[in-house]
């Protein structure tokens, strides 16, 4: 079972939206069975899941408050190929617990100095635990091209991997969540972005799995 944390101590970077988009996309792969743990006290993913009709794939795994508890339970008799962790904002303890058990951590950020600076704690946790991470530039605005390049340059100077795929700011991502859908189910360009990102995530998972005990 691959464990993918969508984590960042900063709120408002699109963790839940990205988790939903990738969870649905991953469920479309052959023989894939996806579970999600909602670690955010606001339960945004759980509310989206209910609006979607509580499907079997991706499935919300309930009854746990910490990522390590979910992984311990599922490693015994897990029917899932991938487990996504929708991380909380402003909770160092829950985020650290999730980082410790992940195969790969996705760290969504907006292309701003504030977001990058606020992400450093999560980056350092990944480095301390030897957990692979991948920064994802999310919600890129129409005129953010220069900011994106500056963000890439700064992160690469820190030797932090950055996804080639940039997720644009699209109203379809936001509006779809209110009806239990995802942006890619409403918009072809959004679908192409999530397809490309999921391809990068799978490649990073394969590399990370080889490097962890």
PDB file of C-alpha atoms in Angstrom:
ATOM      1  CA  UNK A   1       0.000   0.000   0.000  1.00  0.00           C
ATOM      2  CA  UNK A   2       1.374   3.389  -1.025  1.00  0.00           C
ATOM      3  CA  UNK A   3       0.724   6.145   1.523  1.00  0.00           C
ATOM      4  CA  UNK A   4       0.480   9.651   0.072  1.00  0.00           C
ATOM      5  CA  UNK A   5       0.238  12.595   2.425  1.00  0.00           C
ATOM      6  CA  UNK A   6      -1.106  15.888   1.093  1.00  0.00           C
ATOM      7  CA  UNK A   7       0.383  17.994   3.841  1.00  0.00           C
ATOM      8  CA  UNK A   8       1.233  21.576   4.629  1.00  0.00           C
ATOM      9  CA  UNK A   9       0.923  23.374   7.939  1.00  0.00           C
ATOM     10  CA  UNK A  10      -0.420  26.414   6.119  1.00  0.00           C
ATOM     11  CA  UNK A  11      -4.128  26.540   5.404  1.00  0.00           C
ATOM     12  CA  UNK A  12      -5.669  27.667   2.138  1.00  0.00           C
ATOM     13  CA  UNK A  13      -3.218  25.963  -0.202  1.00  0.00           C
ATOM     14  CA  UNK A  14      -5.738  23.479  -1.654  1.00  0.00           C
ATOM     15  CA  UNK A  15      -4.929  20.284   0.236  1.00  0.00           C
ATOM     16  CA  UNK A  16      -8.482  18.924   0.275  1.00  0.00           C
ATOM     17  CA  UNK A  17      -9.216  19.836  -3.341  1.00  0.00           C
ATOM     18  CA  UNK A  18      -5.981  18.235  -4.490  1.00  0.00           C
ATOM     19  CA  UNK A  19      -6.632  15.127  -2.387  1.00  0.00           C
ATOM     20  CA  UNK A  20     -10.082  14.713  -3.931  1.00  0.00           C
ATOM     21  CA  UNK A  21      -8.813  15.244  -7.478  1.00  0.00           C
ATOM     22  CA  UNK A  22      -5.919  12.804  -7.119  1.00  0.00           C
ATOM     23  CA  UNK A  23      -7.992  10.264  -5.200  1.00  0.00           C
ATOM     24  CA  UNK A  24     -10.631  10.159  -7.935  1.00  0.00           C
ATOM     25  CA  UNK A  25      -7.978  10.049 -10.673  1.00  0.00           C
ATOM     26  CA  UNK A  26      -6.074   7.268  -8.916  1.00  0.00           C
ATOM     27  CA  UNK A  27      -9.278   5.229  -8.573  1.00  0.00           C
ATOM     28  CA  UNK A  28      -9.548   5.159 -12.373  1.00  0.00           C
ATOM     29  CA  UNK A  29      -6.361   3.103 -12.715  1.00  0.00           C
ATOM     30  CA  UNK A  30      -6.806  -0.595 -13.296  1.00  0.00           C
ATOM     31  CA  UNK A  31      -7.043  -2.636 -10.066  1.00  0.00           C
ATOM     32  CA  UNK A  32      -6.630   0.496  -7.937  1.00  0.00           C
ATOM     33  CA  UNK A  33      -8.568   0.740  -4.686  1.00  0.00           C
ATOM     34  CA  UNK A  34      -8.172   4.081  -2.971  1.00  0.00           C
ATOM     35  CA  UNK A  35      -8.799   5.137   0.627  1.00  0.00           C
ATOM     36  CA  UNK A  36      -8.602   8.601   2.150  1.00  0.00           C
ATOM     37  CA  UNK A  37      -8.176   9.628   5.780  1.00  0.00           C
ATOM     38  CA  UNK A  38      -9.477  13.103   6.602  1.00  0.00           C
ATOM     39  CA  UNK A  39      -7.133  14.505   9.262  1.00  0.00           C
ATOM     40  CA  UNK A  40      -8.533  18.032   9.087  1.00  0.00           C
ATOM     41  CA  UNK A  41     -10.808  18.895  12.059  1.00  0.00           C
ATOM     42  CA  UNK A  42     -13.004  20.898   9.675  1.00  0.00           C
ATOM     43  CA  UNK A  43     -13.843  17.581   7.900  1.00  0.00           C
ATOM     44  CA  UNK A  44     -13.937  19.223   4.470  1.00  0.00           C
ATOM     45  CA  UNK A  45     -13.062  16.014   2.656  1.00  0.00           C
ATOM     46  CA  UNK A  46     -15.663  14.036   4.614  1.00  0.00           C
ATOM     47  CA  UNK A  47     -18.323  16.576   3.649  1.00  0.00           C
ATOM     48  CA  UNK A  48     -17.307  16.367  -0.022  1.00  0.00           C
ATOM     49  CA  UNK A  49     -17.376  12.572   0.210  1.00  0.00           C
ATOM     50  CA  UNK A  50     -20.941  12.648   1.546  1.00  0.00           C
ATOM     51  CA  UNK A  51     -22.028  14.953  -1.277  1.00  0.00           C
ATOM     52  CA  UNK A  52     -20.447  12.511  -3.727  1.00  0.00           C
ATOM     53  CA  UNK A  53     -22.621   9.706  -2.374  1.00  0.00           C
ATOM     54  CA  UNK A  54     -20.055   7.908  -0.177  1.00  0.00           C
ATOM     55  CA  UNK A  55     -18.573   5.744  -2.972  1.00  0.00           C
ATOM     56  CA  UNK A  56     -16.457   2.627  -2.479  1.00  0.00           C
ATOM     57  CA  UNK A  57     -13.604   4.018  -4.563  1.00  0.00           C
ATOM     58  CA  UNK A  58     -12.168   6.363  -3.417  1.00  0.00           C
ATOM     59  CA  UNK A  59     -13.442   5.412   0.026  1.00  0.00           C
ATOM     60  CA  UNK A  60     -13.270   7.466   3.202  1.00  0.00           C
ATOM     61  CA  UNK A  61     -11.603   5.449   5.961  1.00  0.00           C
ATOM     62  CA  UNK A  62     -13.194   6.421   9.257  1.00  0.00           C
ATOM     63  CA  UNK A  63     -12.621   5.890  12.940  1.00  0.00           C
ATOM     64  CA  UNK A  64      -9.056   7.194  13.281  1.00  0.00           C
ATOM     65  CA  UNK A  65      -7.659  10.552  14.318  1.00  0.00           C
ATOM     66  CA  UNK A  66      -4.017   9.979  13.392  1.00  0.00           C
ATOM     67  CA  UNK A  67      -2.365   8.726  10.242  1.00  0.00           C
ATOM     68  CA  UNK A  68      -0.264   6.186  12.119  1.00  0.00           C
ATOM     69  CA  UNK A  69      -3.402   4.591  13.593  1.00  0.00           C
ATOM     70  CA  UNK A  70      -4.904   4.207  10.110  1.00  0.00           C
ATOM     71  CA  UNK A  71      -1.723   2.715   8.680  1.00  0.00           C
ATOM     72  CA  UNK A  72      -1.318   0.299  11.588  1.00  0.00           C
ATOM     73  CA  UNK A  73      -4.874  -0.967  11.114  1.00  0.00           C
ATOM     74  CA  UNK A  74      -4.713  -1.195   7.319  1.00  0.00           C
ATOM     75  CA  UNK A  75      -1.325  -2.864   7.054  1.00  0.00           C
ATOM     76  CA  UNK A  76      -2.770  -6.004   8.628  1.00  0.00           C
ATOM     77  CA  UNK A  77      -5.521  -6.712   6.098  1.00  0.00           C
ATOM     78  CA  UNK A  78      -5.532  -3.778   3.719  1.00  0.00           C
ATOM     79  CA  UNK A  79      -7.727  -3.966   0.631  1.00  0.00           C
ATOM     80  CA  UNK A  80      -6.300  -0.671  -0.618  1.00  0.00           C
ATOM     81  CA  UNK A  81      -3.532   0.012  -3.118  1.00  0.00           C
ATOM     82  CA  UNK A  82      -3.181   3.674  -2.117  1.00  0.00           C
ATOM     83  CA  UNK A  83      -4.005   5.614   1.030  1.00  0.00           C
ATOM     84  CA  UNK A  84      -4.268   9.407   0.803  1.00  0.00           C
ATOM     85  CA  UNK A  85      -3.938  11.545   3.915  1.00  0.00           C
ATOM     86  CA  UNK A  86      -5.704  14.909   3.734  1.00  0.00           C
ATOM     87  CA  UNK A  87      -3.633  16.868   6.218  1.00  0.00           C
ATOM     88  CA  UNK A  88      -4.717  19.476   8.751  1.00  0.00           C
ATOM     89  CA  UNK A  89      -3.575  23.087   8.940  1.00  0.00           C
ATOM     90  CA  UNK A  90      -1.728  24.366  12.005  1.00  0.00           C
ATOM     91  CA  UNK A  91      -1.123  21.000  13.679  1.00  0.00           C
ATOM     92  CA  UNK A  92       2.536  20.112  13.947  1.00  0.00           C
ATOM     93  CA  UNK A  93       1.882  16.896  15.863  1.00  0.00           C
ATOM     94  CA  UNK A  94      -0.656  15.466  13.382  1.00  0.00           C
ATOM     95  CA  UNK A  95       1.471  16.527  10.416  1.00  0.00           C
ATOM     96  CA  UNK A  96       4.627  15.006  11.889  1.00  0.00           C
ATOM     97  CA  UNK A  97       2.792  11.753  12.638  1.00  0.00           C
ATOM     98  CA  UNK A  98       1.603  11.650   9.005  1.00  0.00           C
ATOM     99  CA  UNK A  99       5.040  12.428   7.559  1.00  0.00           C
ATOM    100  CA  UNK A 100       6.532   9.584   9.580  1.00  0.00           C
ATOM    101  CA  UNK A 101       4.326   6.930   7.938  1.00  0.00           C
ATOM    102  CA  UNK A 102       4.129   8.271   4.374  1.00  0.00           C
ATOM    103  CA  UNK A 103       5.701   6.790   1.286  1.00  0.00           C
ATOM    104  CA  UNK A 104       5.503  10.229  -0.342  1.00  0.00           C
ATOM    105  CA  UNK A 105       4.434  13.660   0.875  1.00  0.00           C
ATOM    106  CA  UNK A 106       2.903  16.134  -1.550  1.00  0.00           C
ATOM    107  CA  UNK A 107       3.287  19.714  -0.325  1.00  0.00           C
ATOM    108  CA  UNK A 108       0.918  22.034  -2.206  1.00  0.00           C
ATOM    109  CA  UNK A 109       1.897  25.703  -2.229  1.00  0.00           C
ATOM    110  CA  UNK A 110       0.908  28.867  -3.985  1.00  0.00           C
ATOM    111  CA  UNK A 111       3.666  30.721  -5.790  1.00  0.00           C
ATOM    112  CA  UNK A 112       4.362  33.234  -3.044  1.00  0.00           C
ATOM    113  CA  UNK A 113       7.130  33.845  -0.564  1.00  0.00           C
ATOM    114  CA  UNK A 114       4.643  33.532   2.301  1.00  0.00           C
ATOM    115  CA  UNK A 115       3.518  30.053   1.219  1.00  0.00           C
ATOM    116  CA  UNK A 116       7.045  28.827   0.627  1.00  0.00           C
ATOM    117  CA  UNK A 117       8.225  30.123   3.986  1.00  0.00           C
ATOM    118  CA  UNK A 118       5.257  28.569   5.774  1.00  0.00           C
ATOM    119  CA  UNK A 119       6.024  25.219   4.143  1.00  0.00           C
ATOM    120  CA  UNK A 120       9.525  24.921   5.569  1.00  0.00           C
ATOM    121  CA  UNK A 121       8.417  23.049   8.703  1.00  0.00           C
ATOM    122  CA  UNK A 122       6.819  20.317   6.576  1.00  0.00           C
ATOM    123  CA  UNK A 123       9.875  20.164   4.318  1.00  0.00           C
ATOM    124  CA  UNK A 124      12.172  19.810   7.348  1.00  0.00           C
ATOM    125  CA  UNK A 125       9.974  17.042   8.782  1.00  0.00           C
ATOM    126  CA  UNK A 126      10.282  15.104   5.530  1.00  0.00           C
ATOM    127  CA  UNK A 127      14.042  15.555   5.553  1.00  0.00           C
ATOM    128  CA  UNK A 128      14.335  14.544   9.207  1.00  0.00           C
ATOM    129  CA  UNK A 129      12.338  11.333   8.684  1.00  0.00           C
ATOM    130  CA  UNK A 130      13.829  10.516   5.294  1.00  0.00           C
ATOM    131  CA  UNK A 131      10.390  10.736   3.680  1.00  0.00           C
ATOM    132  CA  UNK A 132      10.286  11.626  -0.010  1.00  0.00           C
ATOM    133  CA  UNK A 133       8.428  14.823  -0.807  1.00  0.00           C
ATOM    134  CA  UNK A 134       7.249  16.655  -3.893  1.00  0.00           C
ATOM    135  CA  UNK A 135       6.253  20.309  -3.936  1.00  0.00           C
ATOM    136  CA  UNK A 136       3.192  21.072  -6.056  1.00  0.00           C
ATOM    137  CA  UNK A 137       2.570  24.630  -7.220  1.00  0.00           C
ATOM    138  CA  UNK A 138      -1.168  25.034  -6.964  1.00  0.00           C
ATOM    139  CA  UNK A 139      -3.766  27.651  -7.967  1.00  0.00           C
ATOM    140  CA  UNK A 140      -1.470  29.476 -10.394  1.00  0.00           C
ATOM    141  CA  UNK A 141      -2.991  32.753 -11.465  1.00  0.00           C
ATOM    142  CA  UNK A 142      -3.035  34.080 -15.013  1.00  0.00           C
ATOM    143  CA  UNK A 143      -0.196  36.501 -14.358  1.00  0.00           C
ATOM    144  CA  UNK A 144       1.840  34.329 -11.967  1.00  0.00           C
ATOM    145  CA  UNK A 145       4.397  33.054 -14.481  1.00  0.00           C
ATOM    146  CA  UNK A 146       7.312  34.959 -12.994  1.00  0.00           C
ATOM    147  CA  UNK A 147       6.315  34.042  -9.442  1.00  0.00           C
ATOM    148  CA  UNK A 148       6.215  30.367 -10.406  1.00  0.00           C
ATOM    149  CA  UNK A 149       9.725  30.503 -11.868  1.00  0.00           C
ATOM    150  CA  UNK A 150      11.042  32.308  -8.798  1.00  0.00           C
ATOM    151  CA  UNK A 151       9.410  29.727  -6.538  1.00  0.00           C
ATOM    152  CA  UNK A 152      10.949  26.873  -8.542  1.00  0.00           C
ATOM    153  CA  UNK A 153      14.383  28.453  -8.371  1.00  0.00           C
ATOM    154  CA  UNK A 154      14.192  28.966  -4.619  1.00  0.00           C
ATOM    155  CA  UNK A 155      12.962  25.433  -3.902  1.00  0.00           C
ATOM    156  CA  UNK A 156      15.597  23.901  -6.156  1.00  0.00           C
ATOM    157  CA  UNK A 157      18.261  25.913  -4.326  1.00  0.00           C
ATOM    158  CA  UNK A 158      17.043  24.120  -1.195  1.00  0.00           C
ATOM    159  CA  UNK A 159      17.322  20.806  -3.118  1.00  0.00           C
ATOM    160  CA  UNK A 160      13.576  20.192  -2.742  1.00  0.00           C
ATOM    161  CA  UNK A 161      11.863  18.367  -5.646  1.00  0.00           C
ATOM    162  CA  UNK A 162       9.191  20.358  -7.464  1.00  0.00           C
ATOM    163  CA  UNK A 163       6.560  18.824  -9.754  1.00  0.00           C
ATOM    164  CA  UNK A 164       6.792  19.877 -13.385  1.00  0.00           C
ATOM    165  CA  UNK A 165       3.001  20.057 -13.491  1.00  0.00           C
ATOM    166  CA  UNK A 166       1.522  23.324 -12.259  1.00  0.00           C
ATOM    167  CA  UNK A 167      -2.152  23.351 -11.281  1.00  0.00           C
ATOM    168  CA  UNK A 168      -3.877  26.500 -12.511  1.00  0.00           C
ATOM    169  CA  UNK A 169      -6.458  28.464 -10.592  1.00  0.00           C
ATOM    170  CA  UNK A 170      -9.768  27.386 -12.135  1.00  0.00           C
ATOM    171  CA  UNK A 171     -13.261  28.015 -10.831  1.00  0.00           C
ATOM    172  CA  UNK A 172     -14.147  24.460 -11.872  1.00  0.00           C
ATOM    173  CA  UNK A 173     -11.918  23.085  -9.092  1.00  0.00           C
ATOM    174  CA  UNK A 174     -13.828  25.116  -6.516  1.00  0.00           C
ATOM    175  CA  UNK A 175     -17.348  24.770  -7.895  1.00  0.00           C
ATOM    176  CA  UNK A 176     -17.082  21.026  -8.473  1.00  0.00           C
ATOM    177  CA  UNK A 177     -16.258  20.377  -4.812  1.00  0.00           C
ATOM    178  CA  UNK A 178     -19.597  21.856  -3.740  1.00  0.00           C
ATOM    179  CA  UNK A 179     -21.468  19.183  -5.702  1.00  0.00           C
ATOM    180  CA  UNK A 180     -19.368  16.145  -4.831  1.00  0.00           C
ATOM    181  CA  UNK A 181     -17.417  16.288  -8.080  1.00  0.00           C
ATOM    182  CA  UNK A 182     -13.837  17.255  -8.925  1.00  0.00           C
ATOM    183  CA  UNK A 183     -12.488  19.875 -11.308  1.00  0.00           C
ATOM    184  CA  UNK A 184     -11.259  17.289 -13.840  1.00  0.00           C
ATOM    185  CA  UNK A 185     -14.782  15.889 -14.081  1.00  0.00           C
ATOM    186  CA  UNK A 186     -15.977  19.327 -15.184  1.00  0.00           C
ATOM    187  CA  UNK A 187     -13.095  20.722 -17.244  1.00  0.00           C
ATOM    188  CA  UNK A 188     -10.788  19.112 -19.812  1.00  0.00           C
ATOM    189  CA  UNK A 189      -7.831  21.351 -19.010  1.00  0.00           C
ATOM    190  CA  UNK A 190      -8.128  20.578 -15.325  1.00  0.00           C
ATOM    191  CA  UNK A 191      -8.284  16.872 -16.201  1.00  0.00           C
ATOM    192  CA  UNK A 192      -5.079  17.141 -18.226  1.00  0.00           C
ATOM    193  CA  UNK A 193      -3.277  18.828 -15.341  1.00  0.00           C
ATOM    194  CA  UNK A 194      -4.346  16.209 -12.810  1.00  0.00           C
ATOM    195  CA  UNK A 195      -3.475  13.398 -15.250  1.00  0.00           C
ATOM    196  CA  UNK A 196       0.023  14.814 -15.629  1.00  0.00           C
ATOM    197  CA  UNK A 197       0.444  15.329 -11.900  1.00  0.00           C
ATOM    198  CA  UNK A 198      -0.751  11.799 -11.119  1.00  0.00           C
ATOM    199  CA  UNK A 199       1.847  10.482 -13.569  1.00  0.00           C
ATOM    200  CA  UNK A 200       4.545  12.392 -11.683  1.00  0.00           C
ATOM    201  CA  UNK A 201       3.221  11.153  -8.347  1.00  0.00           C
ATOM    202  CA  UNK A 202       3.336   7.539  -9.484  1.00  0.00           C
ATOM    203  CA  UNK A 203       6.921   7.947 -10.689  1.00  0.00           C
ATOM    204  CA  UNK A 204       7.881   9.539  -7.362  1.00  0.00           C
ATOM    205  CA  UNK A 205       6.143   6.726  -5.472  1.00  0.00           C
ATOM    206  CA  UNK A 206       8.113   4.088  -7.325  1.00  0.00           C
ATOM    207  CA  UNK A 207      11.359   5.879  -6.544  1.00  0.00           C
ATOM    208  CA  UNK A 208      10.413   6.472  -2.912  1.00  0.00           C
ATOM    209  CA  UNK A 209       9.301   2.884  -2.356  1.00  0.00           C
ATOM    210  CA  UNK A 210      12.714   1.635  -3.473  1.00  0.00           C
ATOM    211  CA  UNK A 211      14.451   3.936  -1.035  1.00  0.00           C
ATOM    212  CA  UNK A 212      12.468   3.174   2.150  1.00  0.00           C
ATOM    213  CA  UNK A 213      12.604   0.123   4.374  1.00  0.00           C
TER     214      UNK A 213
END
